[in-house]
PDB file of C-alpha atoms in Angstrom:
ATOM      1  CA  UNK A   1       3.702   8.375  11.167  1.00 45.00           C
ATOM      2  CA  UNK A   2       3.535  10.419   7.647  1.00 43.00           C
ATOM      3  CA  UNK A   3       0.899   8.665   5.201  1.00 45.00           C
ATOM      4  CA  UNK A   4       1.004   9.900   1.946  1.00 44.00           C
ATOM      5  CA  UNK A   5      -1.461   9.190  -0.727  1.00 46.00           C
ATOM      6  CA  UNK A   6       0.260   8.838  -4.470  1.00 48.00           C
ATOM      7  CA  UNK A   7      -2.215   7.699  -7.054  1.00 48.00           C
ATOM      8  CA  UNK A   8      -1.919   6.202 -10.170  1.00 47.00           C
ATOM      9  CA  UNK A   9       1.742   6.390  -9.540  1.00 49.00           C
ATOM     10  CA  UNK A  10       3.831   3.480 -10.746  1.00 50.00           C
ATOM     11  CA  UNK A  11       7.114   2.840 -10.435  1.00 53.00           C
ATOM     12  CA  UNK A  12       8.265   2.392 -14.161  1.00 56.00           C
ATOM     13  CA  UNK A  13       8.242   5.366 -16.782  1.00 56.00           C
ATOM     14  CA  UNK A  14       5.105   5.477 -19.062  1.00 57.00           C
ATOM     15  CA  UNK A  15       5.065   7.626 -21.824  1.00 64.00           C
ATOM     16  CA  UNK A  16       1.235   8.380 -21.514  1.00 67.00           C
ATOM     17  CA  UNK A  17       1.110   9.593 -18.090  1.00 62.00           C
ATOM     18  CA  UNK A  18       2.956  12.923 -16.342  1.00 67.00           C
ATOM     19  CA  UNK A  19       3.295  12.964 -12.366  1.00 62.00           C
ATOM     20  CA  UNK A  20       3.286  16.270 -10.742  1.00 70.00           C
ATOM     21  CA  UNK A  21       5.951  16.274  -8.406  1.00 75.00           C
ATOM     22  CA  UNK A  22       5.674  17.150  -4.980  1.00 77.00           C
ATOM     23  CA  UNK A  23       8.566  17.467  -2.098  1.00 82.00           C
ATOM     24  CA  UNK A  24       7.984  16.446   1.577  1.00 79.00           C
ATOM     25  CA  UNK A  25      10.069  16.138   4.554  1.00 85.00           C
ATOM     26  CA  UNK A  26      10.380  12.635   6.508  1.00 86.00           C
ATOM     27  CA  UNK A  27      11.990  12.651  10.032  1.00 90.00           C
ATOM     28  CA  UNK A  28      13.914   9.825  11.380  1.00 91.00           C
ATOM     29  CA  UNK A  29      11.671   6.873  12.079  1.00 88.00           C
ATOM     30  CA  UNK A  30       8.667   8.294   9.705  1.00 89.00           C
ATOM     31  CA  UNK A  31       8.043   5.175   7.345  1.00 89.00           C
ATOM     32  CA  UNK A  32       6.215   5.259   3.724  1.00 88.00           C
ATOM     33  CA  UNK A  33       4.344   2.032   2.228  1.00 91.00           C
ATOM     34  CA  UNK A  34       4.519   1.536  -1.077  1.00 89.00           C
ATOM     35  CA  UNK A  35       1.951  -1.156  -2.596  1.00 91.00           C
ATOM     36  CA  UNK A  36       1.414  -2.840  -6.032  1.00 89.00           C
ATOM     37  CA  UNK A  37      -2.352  -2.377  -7.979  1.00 89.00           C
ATOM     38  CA  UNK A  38      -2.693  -6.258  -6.529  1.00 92.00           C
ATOM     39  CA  UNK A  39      -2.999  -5.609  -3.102  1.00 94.00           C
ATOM     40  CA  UNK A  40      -5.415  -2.645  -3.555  1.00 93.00           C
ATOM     41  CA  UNK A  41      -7.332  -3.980  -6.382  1.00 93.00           C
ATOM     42  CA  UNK A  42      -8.093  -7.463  -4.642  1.00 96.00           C
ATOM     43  CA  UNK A  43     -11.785  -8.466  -4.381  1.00 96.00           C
ATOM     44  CA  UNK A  44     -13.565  -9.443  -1.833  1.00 97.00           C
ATOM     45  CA  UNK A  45     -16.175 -12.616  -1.759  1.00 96.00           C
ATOM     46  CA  UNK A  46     -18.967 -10.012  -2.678  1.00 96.00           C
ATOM     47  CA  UNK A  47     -16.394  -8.416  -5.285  1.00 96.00           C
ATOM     48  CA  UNK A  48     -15.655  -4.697  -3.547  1.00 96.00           C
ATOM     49  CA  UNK A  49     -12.012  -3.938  -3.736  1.00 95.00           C
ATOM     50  CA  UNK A  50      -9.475  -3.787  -1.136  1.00 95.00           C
ATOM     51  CA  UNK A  51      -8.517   0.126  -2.164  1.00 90.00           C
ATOM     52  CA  UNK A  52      -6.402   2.727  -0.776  1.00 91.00           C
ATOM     53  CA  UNK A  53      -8.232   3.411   2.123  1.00 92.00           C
ATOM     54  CA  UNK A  54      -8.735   0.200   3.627  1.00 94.00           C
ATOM     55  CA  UNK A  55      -4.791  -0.392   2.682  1.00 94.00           C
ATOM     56  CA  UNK A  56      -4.027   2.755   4.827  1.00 93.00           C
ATOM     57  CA  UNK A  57      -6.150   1.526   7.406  1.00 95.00           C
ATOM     58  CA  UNK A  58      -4.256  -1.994   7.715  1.00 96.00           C
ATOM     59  CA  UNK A  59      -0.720   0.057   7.571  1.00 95.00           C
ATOM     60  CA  UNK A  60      -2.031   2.341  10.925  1.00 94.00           C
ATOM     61  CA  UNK A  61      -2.824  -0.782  12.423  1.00 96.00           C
ATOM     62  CA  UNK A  62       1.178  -1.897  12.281  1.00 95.00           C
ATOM     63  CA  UNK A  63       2.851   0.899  11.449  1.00 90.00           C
ATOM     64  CA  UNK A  64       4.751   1.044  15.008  1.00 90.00           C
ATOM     65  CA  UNK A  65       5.856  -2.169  14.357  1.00 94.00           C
ATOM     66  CA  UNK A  66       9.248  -3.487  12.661  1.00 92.00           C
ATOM     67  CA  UNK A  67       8.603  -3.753   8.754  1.00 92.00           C
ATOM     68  CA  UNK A  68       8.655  -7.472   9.188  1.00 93.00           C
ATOM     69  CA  UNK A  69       5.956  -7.375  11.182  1.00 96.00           C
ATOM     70  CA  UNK A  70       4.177  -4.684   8.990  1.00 95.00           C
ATOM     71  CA  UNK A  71       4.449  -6.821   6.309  1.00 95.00           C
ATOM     72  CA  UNK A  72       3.015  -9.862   7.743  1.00 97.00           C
ATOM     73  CA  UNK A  73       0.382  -7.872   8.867  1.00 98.00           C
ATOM     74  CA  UNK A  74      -0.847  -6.267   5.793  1.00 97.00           C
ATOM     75  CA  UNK A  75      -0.630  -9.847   4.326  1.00 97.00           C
ATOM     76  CA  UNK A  76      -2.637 -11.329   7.174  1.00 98.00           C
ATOM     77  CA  UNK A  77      -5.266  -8.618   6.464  1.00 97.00           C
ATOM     78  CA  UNK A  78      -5.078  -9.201   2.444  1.00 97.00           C
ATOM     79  CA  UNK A  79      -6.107 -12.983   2.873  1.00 97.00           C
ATOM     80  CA  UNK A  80      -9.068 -12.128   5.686  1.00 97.00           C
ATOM     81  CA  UNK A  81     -10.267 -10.070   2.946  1.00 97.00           C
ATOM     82  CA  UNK A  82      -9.911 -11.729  -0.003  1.00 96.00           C
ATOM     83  CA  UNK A  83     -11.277 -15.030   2.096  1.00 96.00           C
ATOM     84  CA  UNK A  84     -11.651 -17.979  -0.678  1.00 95.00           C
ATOM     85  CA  UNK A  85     -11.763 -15.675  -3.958  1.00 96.00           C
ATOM     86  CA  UNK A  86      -9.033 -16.586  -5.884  1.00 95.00           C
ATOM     87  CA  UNK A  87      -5.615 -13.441  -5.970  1.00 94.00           C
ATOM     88  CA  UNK A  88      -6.112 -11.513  -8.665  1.00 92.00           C
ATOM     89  CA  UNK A  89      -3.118 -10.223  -9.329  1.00 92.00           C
ATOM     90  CA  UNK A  90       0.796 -10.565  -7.703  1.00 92.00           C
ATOM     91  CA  UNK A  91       1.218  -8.745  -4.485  1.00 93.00           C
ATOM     92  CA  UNK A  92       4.559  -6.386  -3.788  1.00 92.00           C
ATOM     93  CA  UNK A  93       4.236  -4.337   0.028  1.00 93.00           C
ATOM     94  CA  UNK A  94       7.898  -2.304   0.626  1.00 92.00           C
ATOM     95  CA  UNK A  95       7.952  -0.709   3.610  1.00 92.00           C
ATOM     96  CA  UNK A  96      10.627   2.349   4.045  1.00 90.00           C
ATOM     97  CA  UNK A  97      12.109   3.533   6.957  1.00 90.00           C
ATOM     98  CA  UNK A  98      13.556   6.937   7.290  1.00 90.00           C
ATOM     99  CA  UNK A  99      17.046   6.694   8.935  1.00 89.00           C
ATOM    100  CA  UNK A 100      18.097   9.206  11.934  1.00 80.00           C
ATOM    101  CA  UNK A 101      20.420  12.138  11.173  1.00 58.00           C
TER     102      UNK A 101
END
């Protein structure tokens, strides 16, 4: 399993903000998660915030899975965390697969 830790990355163009680019290599079967700020930025009861880590934690947990499964997993842990505070924000999880030579 590759995890790879993009910050502040979005997935529209902003004028204001440069990326530095950097190349990797996935072999077949290595999968990537890509979450929205709403996911990571969700409080909890006693207001701390999801973040990455705890994200990359929950993706681990599943990541042998099938992205179905991933998916409802990550969303299972998103509502155990956020318990009965209100979601903050809209969620978006895409899980990609990297396809066999």
């Amino acid at each position: 399993m590759l995890i790879y830790d993009v910050k502040d990355v979005t997935l529209r163009r902003h004028e204001r903000f440069t990326l530095d680019i950097e190349n990797f290599t996935l072999a077949a079967g290595d999968r990537i998660l890509l979450v929205s700020d709403g996911y990571l930025e969700q409080l909890s009861p006693t207001g701390e915030m999801l973040d990455p880590e705890r994200c990359r934690r929950y993706f681990q947990e599943a990541a042998d899975r099938p992205s179905d499964e991933v998916i409802e997993h990550l969303l299972a842990r998103f509502d155990d965390w956020r318990g009965a505070t209100p979601q903050g924000d809209d969620v978006t999880l895409v899980v990609l697969e990297a396809a066999g030579a």
